[in-house]
mmCIF file of C-alpha atoms and ligand atoms in Angstrom:
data_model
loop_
_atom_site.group_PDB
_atom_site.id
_atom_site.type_symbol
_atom_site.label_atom_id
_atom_site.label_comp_id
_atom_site.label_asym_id
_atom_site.label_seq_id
_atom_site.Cartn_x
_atom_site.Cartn_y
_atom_site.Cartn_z
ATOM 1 C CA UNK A 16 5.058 -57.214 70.963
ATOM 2 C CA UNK A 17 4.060 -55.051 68.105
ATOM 3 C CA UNK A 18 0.210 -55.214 67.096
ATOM 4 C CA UNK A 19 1.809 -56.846 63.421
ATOM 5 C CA UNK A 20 3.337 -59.194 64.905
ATOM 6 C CA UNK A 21 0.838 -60.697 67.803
ATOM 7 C CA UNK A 22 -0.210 -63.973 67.241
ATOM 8 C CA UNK A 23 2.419 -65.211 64.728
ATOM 9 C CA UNK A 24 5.427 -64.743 67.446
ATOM 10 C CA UNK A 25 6.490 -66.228 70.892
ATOM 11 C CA UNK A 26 7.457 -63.873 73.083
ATOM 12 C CA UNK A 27 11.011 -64.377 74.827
ATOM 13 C CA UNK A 28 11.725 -62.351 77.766
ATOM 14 C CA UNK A 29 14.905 -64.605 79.649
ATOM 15 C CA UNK A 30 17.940 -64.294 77.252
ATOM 16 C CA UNK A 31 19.362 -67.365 78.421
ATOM 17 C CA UNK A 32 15.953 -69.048 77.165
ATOM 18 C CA UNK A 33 17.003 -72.148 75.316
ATOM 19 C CA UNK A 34 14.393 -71.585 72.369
ATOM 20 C CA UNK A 35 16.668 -68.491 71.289
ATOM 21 C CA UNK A 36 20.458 -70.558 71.725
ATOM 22 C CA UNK A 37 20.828 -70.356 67.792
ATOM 23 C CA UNK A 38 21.351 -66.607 68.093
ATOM 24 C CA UNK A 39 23.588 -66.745 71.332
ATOM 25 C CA UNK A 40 26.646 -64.239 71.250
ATOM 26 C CA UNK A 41 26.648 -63.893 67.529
ATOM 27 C CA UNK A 42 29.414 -61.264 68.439
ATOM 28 C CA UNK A 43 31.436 -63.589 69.546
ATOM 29 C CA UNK A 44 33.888 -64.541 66.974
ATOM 30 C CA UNK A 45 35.065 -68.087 68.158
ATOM 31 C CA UNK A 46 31.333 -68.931 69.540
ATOM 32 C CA UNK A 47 30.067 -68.291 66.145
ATOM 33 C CA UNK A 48 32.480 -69.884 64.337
ATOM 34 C CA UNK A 49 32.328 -72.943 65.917
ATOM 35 C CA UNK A 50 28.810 -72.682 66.037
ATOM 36 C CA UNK A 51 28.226 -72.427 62.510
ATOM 37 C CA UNK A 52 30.700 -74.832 61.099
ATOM 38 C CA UNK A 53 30.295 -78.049 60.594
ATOM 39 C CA UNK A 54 31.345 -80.222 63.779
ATOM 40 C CA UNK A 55 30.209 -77.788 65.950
ATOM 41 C CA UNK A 56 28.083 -77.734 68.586
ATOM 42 C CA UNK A 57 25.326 -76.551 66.812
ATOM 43 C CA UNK A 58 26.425 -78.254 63.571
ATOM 44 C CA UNK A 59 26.003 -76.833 60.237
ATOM 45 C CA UNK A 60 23.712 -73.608 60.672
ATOM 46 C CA UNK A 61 24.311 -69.739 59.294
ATOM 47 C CA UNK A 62 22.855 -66.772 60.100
ATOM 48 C CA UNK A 63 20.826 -64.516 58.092
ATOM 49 C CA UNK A 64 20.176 -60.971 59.133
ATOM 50 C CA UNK A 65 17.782 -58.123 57.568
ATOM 51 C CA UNK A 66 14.639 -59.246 55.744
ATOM 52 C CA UNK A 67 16.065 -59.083 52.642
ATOM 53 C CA UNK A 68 19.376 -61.436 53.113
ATOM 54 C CA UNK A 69 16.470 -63.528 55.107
ATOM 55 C CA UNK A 70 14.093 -63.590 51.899
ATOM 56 C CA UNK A 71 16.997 -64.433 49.763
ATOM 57 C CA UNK A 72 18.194 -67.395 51.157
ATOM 58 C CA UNK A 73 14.573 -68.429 52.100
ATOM 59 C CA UNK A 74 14.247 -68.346 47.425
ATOM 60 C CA UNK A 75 17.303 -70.419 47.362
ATOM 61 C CA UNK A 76 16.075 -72.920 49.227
ATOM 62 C CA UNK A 77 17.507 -72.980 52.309
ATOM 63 C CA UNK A 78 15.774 -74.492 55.353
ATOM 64 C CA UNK A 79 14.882 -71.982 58.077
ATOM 65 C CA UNK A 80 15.543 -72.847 61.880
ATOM 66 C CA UNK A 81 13.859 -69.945 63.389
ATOM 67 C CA UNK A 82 13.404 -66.231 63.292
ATOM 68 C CA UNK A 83 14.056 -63.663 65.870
ATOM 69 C CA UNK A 84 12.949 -60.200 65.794
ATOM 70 C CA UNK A 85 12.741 -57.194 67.620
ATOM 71 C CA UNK A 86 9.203 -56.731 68.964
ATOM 72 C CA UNK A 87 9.015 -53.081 68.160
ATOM 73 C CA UNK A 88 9.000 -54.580 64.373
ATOM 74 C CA UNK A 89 5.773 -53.423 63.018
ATOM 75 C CA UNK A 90 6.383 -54.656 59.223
ATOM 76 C CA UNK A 91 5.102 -58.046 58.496
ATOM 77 C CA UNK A 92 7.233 -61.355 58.172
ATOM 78 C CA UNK A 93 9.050 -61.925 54.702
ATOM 79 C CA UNK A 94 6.267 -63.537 52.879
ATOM 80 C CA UNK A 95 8.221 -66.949 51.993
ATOM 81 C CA UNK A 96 8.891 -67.803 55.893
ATOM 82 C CA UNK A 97 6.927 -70.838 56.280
ATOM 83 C CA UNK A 98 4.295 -71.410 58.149
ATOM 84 C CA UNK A 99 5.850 -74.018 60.515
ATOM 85 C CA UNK A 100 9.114 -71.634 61.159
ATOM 86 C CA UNK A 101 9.015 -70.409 65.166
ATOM 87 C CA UNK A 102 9.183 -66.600 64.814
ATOM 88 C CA UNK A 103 10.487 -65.440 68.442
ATOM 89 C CA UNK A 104 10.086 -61.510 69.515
ATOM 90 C CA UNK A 105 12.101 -60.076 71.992
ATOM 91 C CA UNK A 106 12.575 -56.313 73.249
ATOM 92 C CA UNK A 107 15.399 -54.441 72.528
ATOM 93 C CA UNK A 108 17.466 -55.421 75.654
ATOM 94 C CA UNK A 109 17.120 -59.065 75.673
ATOM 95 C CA UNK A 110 17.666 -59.157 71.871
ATOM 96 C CA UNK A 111 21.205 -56.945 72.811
ATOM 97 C CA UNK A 112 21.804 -59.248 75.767
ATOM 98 C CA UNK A 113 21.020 -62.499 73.282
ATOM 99 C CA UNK A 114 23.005 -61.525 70.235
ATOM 100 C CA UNK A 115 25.349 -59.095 71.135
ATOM 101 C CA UNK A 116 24.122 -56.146 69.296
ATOM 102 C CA UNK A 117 21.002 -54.554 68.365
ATOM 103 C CA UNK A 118 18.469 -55.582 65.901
ATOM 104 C CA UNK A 119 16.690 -52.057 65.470
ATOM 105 C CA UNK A 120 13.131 -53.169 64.798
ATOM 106 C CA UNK A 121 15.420 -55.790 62.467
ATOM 107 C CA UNK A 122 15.380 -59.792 61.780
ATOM 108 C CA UNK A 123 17.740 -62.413 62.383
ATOM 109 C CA UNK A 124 16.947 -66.227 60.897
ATOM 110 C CA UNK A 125 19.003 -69.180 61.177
ATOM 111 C CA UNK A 126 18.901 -71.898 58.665
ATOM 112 C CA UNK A 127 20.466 -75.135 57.735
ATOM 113 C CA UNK A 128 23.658 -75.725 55.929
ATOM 114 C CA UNK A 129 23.270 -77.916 52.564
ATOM 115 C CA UNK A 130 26.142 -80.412 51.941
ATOM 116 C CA UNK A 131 28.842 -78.256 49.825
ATOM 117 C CA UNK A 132 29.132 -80.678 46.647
ATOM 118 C CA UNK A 133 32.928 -81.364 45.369
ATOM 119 C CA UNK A 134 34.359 -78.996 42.886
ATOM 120 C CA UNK A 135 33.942 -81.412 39.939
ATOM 121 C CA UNK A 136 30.282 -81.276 40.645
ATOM 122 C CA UNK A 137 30.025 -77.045 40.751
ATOM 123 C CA UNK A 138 31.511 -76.706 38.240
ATOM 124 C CA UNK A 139 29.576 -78.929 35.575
ATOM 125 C CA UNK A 140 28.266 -76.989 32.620
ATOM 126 C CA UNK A 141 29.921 -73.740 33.711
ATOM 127 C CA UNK A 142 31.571 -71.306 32.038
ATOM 128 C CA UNK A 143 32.592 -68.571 34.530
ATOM 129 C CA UNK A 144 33.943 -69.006 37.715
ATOM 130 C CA UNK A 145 35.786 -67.071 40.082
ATOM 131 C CA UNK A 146 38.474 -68.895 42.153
ATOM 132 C CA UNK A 147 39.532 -67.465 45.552
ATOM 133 C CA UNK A 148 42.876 -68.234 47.290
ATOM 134 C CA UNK A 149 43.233 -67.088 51.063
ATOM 135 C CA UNK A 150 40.078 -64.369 51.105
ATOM 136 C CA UNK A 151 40.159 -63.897 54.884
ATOM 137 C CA UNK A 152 37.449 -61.152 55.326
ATOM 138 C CA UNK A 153 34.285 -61.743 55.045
ATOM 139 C CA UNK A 154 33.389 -58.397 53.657
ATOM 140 C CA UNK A 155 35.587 -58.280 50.601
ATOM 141 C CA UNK A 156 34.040 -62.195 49.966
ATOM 142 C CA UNK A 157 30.411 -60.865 50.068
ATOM 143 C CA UNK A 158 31.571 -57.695 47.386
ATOM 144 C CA UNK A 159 32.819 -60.655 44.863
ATOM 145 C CA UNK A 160 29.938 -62.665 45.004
ATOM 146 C CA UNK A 161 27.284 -60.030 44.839
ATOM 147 C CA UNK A 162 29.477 -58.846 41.854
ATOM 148 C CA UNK A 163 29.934 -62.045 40.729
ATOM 149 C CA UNK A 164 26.055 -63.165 40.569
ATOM 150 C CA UNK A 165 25.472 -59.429 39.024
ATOM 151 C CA UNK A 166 27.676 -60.003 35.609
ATOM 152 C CA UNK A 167 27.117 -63.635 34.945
ATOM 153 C CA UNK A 168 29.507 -65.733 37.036
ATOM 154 C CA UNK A 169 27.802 -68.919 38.135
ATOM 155 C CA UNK A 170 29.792 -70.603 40.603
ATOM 156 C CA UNK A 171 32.805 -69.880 43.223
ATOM 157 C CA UNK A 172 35.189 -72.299 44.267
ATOM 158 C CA UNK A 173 37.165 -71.392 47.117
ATOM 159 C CA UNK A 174 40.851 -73.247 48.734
ATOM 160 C CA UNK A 175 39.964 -73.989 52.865
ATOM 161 C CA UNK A 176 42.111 -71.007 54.133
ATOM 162 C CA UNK A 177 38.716 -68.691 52.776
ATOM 163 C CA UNK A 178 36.211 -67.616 54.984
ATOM 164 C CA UNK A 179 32.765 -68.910 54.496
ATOM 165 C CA UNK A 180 30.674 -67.360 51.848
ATOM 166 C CA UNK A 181 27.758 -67.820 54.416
ATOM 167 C CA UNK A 182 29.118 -66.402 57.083
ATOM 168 C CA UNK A 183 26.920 -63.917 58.409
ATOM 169 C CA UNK A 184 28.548 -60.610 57.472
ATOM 170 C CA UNK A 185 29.606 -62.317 53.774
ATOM 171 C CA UNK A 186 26.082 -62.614 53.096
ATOM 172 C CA UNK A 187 24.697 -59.294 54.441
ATOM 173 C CA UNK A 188 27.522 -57.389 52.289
ATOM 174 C CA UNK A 189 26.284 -59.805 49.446
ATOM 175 C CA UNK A 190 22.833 -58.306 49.922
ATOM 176 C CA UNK A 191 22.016 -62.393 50.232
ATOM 177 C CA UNK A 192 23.135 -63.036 46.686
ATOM 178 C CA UNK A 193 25.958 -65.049 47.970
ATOM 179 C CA UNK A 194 22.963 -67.899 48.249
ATOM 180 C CA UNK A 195 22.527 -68.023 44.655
ATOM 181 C CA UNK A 196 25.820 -68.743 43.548
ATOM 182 C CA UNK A 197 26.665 -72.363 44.386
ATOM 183 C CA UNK A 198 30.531 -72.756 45.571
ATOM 184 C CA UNK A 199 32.432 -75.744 46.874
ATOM 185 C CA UNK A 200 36.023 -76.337 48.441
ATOM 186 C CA UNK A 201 39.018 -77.143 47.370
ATOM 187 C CA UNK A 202 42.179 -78.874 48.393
ATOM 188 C CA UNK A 203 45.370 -76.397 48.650
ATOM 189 C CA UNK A 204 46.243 -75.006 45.233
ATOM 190 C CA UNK A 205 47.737 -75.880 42.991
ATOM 191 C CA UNK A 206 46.458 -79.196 43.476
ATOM 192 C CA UNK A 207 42.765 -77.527 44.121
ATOM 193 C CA UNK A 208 42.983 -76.234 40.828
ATOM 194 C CA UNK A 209 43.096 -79.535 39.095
ATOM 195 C CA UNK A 210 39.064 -80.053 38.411
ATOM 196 C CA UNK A 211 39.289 -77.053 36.604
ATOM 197 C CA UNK A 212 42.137 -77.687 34.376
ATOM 198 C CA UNK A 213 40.611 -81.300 34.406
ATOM 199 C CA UNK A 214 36.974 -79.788 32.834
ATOM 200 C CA UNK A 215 38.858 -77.487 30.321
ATOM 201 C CA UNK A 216 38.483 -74.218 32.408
ATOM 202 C CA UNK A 217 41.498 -71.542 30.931
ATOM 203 C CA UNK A 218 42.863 -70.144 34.653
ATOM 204 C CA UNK A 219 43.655 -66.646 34.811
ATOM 205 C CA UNK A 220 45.109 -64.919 37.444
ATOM 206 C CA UNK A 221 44.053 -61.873 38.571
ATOM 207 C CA UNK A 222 47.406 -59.702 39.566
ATOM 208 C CA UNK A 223 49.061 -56.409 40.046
ATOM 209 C CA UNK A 224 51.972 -57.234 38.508
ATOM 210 C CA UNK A 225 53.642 -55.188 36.264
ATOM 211 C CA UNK A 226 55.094 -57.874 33.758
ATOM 212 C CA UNK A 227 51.615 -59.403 33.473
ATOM 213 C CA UNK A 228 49.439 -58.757 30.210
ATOM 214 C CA UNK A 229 46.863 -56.719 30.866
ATOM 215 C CA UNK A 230 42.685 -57.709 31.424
ATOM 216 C CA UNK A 231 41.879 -56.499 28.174
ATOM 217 C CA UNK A 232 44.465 -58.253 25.809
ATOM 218 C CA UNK A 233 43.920 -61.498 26.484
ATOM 219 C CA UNK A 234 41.671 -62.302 23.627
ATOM 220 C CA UNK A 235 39.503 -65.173 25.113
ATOM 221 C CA UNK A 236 36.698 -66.005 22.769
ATOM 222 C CA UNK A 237 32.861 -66.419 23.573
ATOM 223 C CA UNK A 238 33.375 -70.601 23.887
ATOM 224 C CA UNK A 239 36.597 -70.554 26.683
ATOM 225 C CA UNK A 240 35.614 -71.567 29.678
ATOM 226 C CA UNK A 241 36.741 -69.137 32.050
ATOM 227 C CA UNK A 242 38.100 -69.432 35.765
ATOM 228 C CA UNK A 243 39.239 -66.266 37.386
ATOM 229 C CA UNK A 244 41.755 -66.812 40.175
ATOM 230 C CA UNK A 245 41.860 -64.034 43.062
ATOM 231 C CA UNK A 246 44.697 -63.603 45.246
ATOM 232 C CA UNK A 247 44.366 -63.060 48.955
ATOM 233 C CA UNK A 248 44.180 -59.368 50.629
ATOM 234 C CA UNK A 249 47.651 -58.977 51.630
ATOM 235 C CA UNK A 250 50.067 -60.614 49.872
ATOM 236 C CA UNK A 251 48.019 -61.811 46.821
ATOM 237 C CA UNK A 252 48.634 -65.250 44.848
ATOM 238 C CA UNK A 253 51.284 -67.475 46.074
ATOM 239 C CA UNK A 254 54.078 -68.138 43.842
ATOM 240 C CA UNK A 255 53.655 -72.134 43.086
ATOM 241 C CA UNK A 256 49.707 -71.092 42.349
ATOM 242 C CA UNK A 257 50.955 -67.762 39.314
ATOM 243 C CA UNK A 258 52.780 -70.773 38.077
ATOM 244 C CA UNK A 259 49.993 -73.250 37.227
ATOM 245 C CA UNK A 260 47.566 -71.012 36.222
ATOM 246 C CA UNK A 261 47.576 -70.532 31.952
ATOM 247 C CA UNK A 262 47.667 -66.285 31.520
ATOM 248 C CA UNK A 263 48.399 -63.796 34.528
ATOM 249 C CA UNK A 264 46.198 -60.225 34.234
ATOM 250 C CA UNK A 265 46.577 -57.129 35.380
ATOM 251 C CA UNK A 266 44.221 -54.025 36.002
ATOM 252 C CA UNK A 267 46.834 -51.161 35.136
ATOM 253 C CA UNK A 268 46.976 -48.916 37.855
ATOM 254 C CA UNK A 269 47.866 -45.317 37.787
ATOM 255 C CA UNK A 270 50.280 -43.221 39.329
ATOM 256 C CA UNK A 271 52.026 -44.488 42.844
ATOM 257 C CA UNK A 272 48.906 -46.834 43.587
ATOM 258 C CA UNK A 273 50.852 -50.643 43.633
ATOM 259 C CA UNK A 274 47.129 -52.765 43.719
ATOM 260 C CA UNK A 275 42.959 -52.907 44.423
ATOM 261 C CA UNK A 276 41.116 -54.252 47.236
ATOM 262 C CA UNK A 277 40.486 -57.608 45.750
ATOM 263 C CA UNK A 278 36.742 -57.104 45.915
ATOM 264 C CA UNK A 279 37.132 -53.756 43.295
ATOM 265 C CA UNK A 280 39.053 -55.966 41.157
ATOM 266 C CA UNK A 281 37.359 -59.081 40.891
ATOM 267 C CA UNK A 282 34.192 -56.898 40.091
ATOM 268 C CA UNK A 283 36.185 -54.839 37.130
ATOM 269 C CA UNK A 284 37.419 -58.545 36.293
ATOM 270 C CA UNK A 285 34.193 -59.804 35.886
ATOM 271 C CA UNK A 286 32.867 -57.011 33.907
ATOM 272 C CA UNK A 287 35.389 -57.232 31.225
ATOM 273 C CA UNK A 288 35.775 -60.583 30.696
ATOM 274 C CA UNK A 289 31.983 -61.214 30.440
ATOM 275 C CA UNK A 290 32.201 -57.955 28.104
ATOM 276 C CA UNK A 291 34.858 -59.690 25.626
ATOM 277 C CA UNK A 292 32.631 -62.812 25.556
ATOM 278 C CA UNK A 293 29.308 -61.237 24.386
ATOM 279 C CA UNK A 294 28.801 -62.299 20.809
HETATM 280 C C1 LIG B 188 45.353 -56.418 47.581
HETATM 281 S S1 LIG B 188 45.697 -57.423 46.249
HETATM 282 C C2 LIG B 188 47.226 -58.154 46.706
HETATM 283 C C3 LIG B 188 48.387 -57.287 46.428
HETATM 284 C C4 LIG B 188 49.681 -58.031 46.435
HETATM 285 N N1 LIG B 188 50.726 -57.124 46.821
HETATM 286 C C5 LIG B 188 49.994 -58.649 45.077
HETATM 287 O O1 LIG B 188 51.039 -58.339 44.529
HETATM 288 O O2 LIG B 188 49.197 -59.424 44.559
HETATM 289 C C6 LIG B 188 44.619 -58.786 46.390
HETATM 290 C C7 LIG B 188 44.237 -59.400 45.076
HETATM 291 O O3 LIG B 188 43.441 -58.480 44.341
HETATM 292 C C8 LIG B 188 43.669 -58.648 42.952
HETATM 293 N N2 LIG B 188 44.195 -57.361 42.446
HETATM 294 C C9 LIG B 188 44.333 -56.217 43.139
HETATM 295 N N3 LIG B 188 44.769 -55.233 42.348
HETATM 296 C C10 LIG B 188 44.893 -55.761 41.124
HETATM 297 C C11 LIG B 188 45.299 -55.236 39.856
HETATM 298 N N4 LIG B 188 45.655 -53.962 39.705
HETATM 299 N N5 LIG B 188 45.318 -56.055 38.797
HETATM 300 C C12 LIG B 188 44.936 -57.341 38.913
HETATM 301 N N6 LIG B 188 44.564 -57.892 40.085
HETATM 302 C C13 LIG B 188 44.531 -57.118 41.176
HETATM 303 C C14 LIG B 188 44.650 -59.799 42.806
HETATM 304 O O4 LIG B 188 43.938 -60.993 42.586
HETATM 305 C C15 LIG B 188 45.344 -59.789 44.149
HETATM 306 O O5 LIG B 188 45.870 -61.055 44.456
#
């Protein structure tokens, strides 16, 4: 163990100790995911890796479980770690053998899930949300909500097909912003969509198609309350939810190019209709 680090850490030497199980196979896909979803066997935790993504959902409020780190780690622990949090150092190999992959001097913290509150409730007082319909990659997730949190959106309501906003990779791609923007669940759309309509929210959809106006003619004013709808990576919005949203919008595209990763668009999205509603 690293001279910064003696005294705050336990050492860990046996990968199967049972101290470390939080951070068990985090490369395994279906280990993970049942791990960290609810009903699970270790129910309701996500994992948070790099110091940053760590201090960021430390400021949001979220409950740590416990830290791993590599022992070579000579830089101190984040600052709002508290003071009752076990801190566990391992070498390089047992870290590997533990999580799969290697930390490079790195962190890794687990923390508790908070109940997600109902759509009704995330939405209250809002007036820009992004909407996501069958985002199934946890990458292109963390681009909207880092993008999302940068121009102003406040809140992300997602249909269950979605991957989890706090899935590990979502949040490191968020650069940990994804703990500041409070989302909640909803049931299949069009159905999901009804707290929105329900609280006044004018749905646009975001999509490539040509016959759809385009993002900067549609004239919203400073007062609409705004709920951008994204479409999933491959095929985009389903047909029954284009039909129950109020305007479609499109991001012209030039030359042969049919559409945008979803994450590009939402963030161009964002930008311009929080730019049309500055006074
Ligand atoms: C990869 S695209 C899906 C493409 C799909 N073929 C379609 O027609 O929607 C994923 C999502 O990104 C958004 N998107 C991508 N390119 C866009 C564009 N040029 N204009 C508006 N939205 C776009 C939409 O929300 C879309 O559902």
């Amino acid at each position: 163990v690293s001279a910064g680090l003696l005294g705050v850490t336990e050492a860990v030497d046996d990968p199967g100790d049972p101290r470390v199980a939080d951070f068990i196979g985090l490369r395994d896909h279906e280990l993970r995911r049942r791990r960290e979803s609810a009903g699970g066997d270790l129910d309701g935790i996500f994992v948070a890796e790099g110091d940053l993504v760590l201090e960021r959902a430390l400021r949001a409020g979220y409950r740590p479980r416990a830290v791993l780190v590599d022992a070579r780690r000579s830089q101190p622990l984040p600052p709002a770690l508290p003071a009752g949090c076990p801190v566990y150092a391992a070498g390089p190999e047992v870290v590997h053998r533990i999580t799969g992959y290697h930390l490079h001097r790195g962190i890794l913290g687990t923390f508790e899930r908070r109940p997600v509150p109902p759509v009704a409730d995330v939405i209250a007082g809002r007036r820009r949300v992004v909407v996501g319909e069958n985002l199934v990659n946890p990458t292109n997730l963390g681009v909207i909500a880092r993008s999302a949190v940068a121009l102003g959106w406040e809140a992300l309501v997602l249909d269950r097909t979605s991957c989890d906003p706090l899935y590990r990779r979502a949040a490191r791609v968020a650069m940990g912003e994804v703990y500041a923007l409070p989302h909640a669940w909803a049931d299949d759309f069009p159905a999901g969509l009804s707290p929105l309509v329900a609280a006044g929210f004018t749905l646009v959809a975001l999509t490539p198609a040509v016959d759809a106006p385009a993002l900067d003619e549609l004239g919203l004013g400073p007062d609409d309350r705004v709920a951008l709808v994204l479409g999933s990576e491959g095929p985009g919005l389903r047909p029954d939810t284009l039909a129950a949203v109020d305007v479609r919008a499109r991001i012209p595209m030039a030359g042969a190019v049919d559409s945008l990763n979803v994450g590009a668009a939402a963030a161009i999205a964002c930008y311009e209709l929080t730019r049309t509603r500055r006074p």
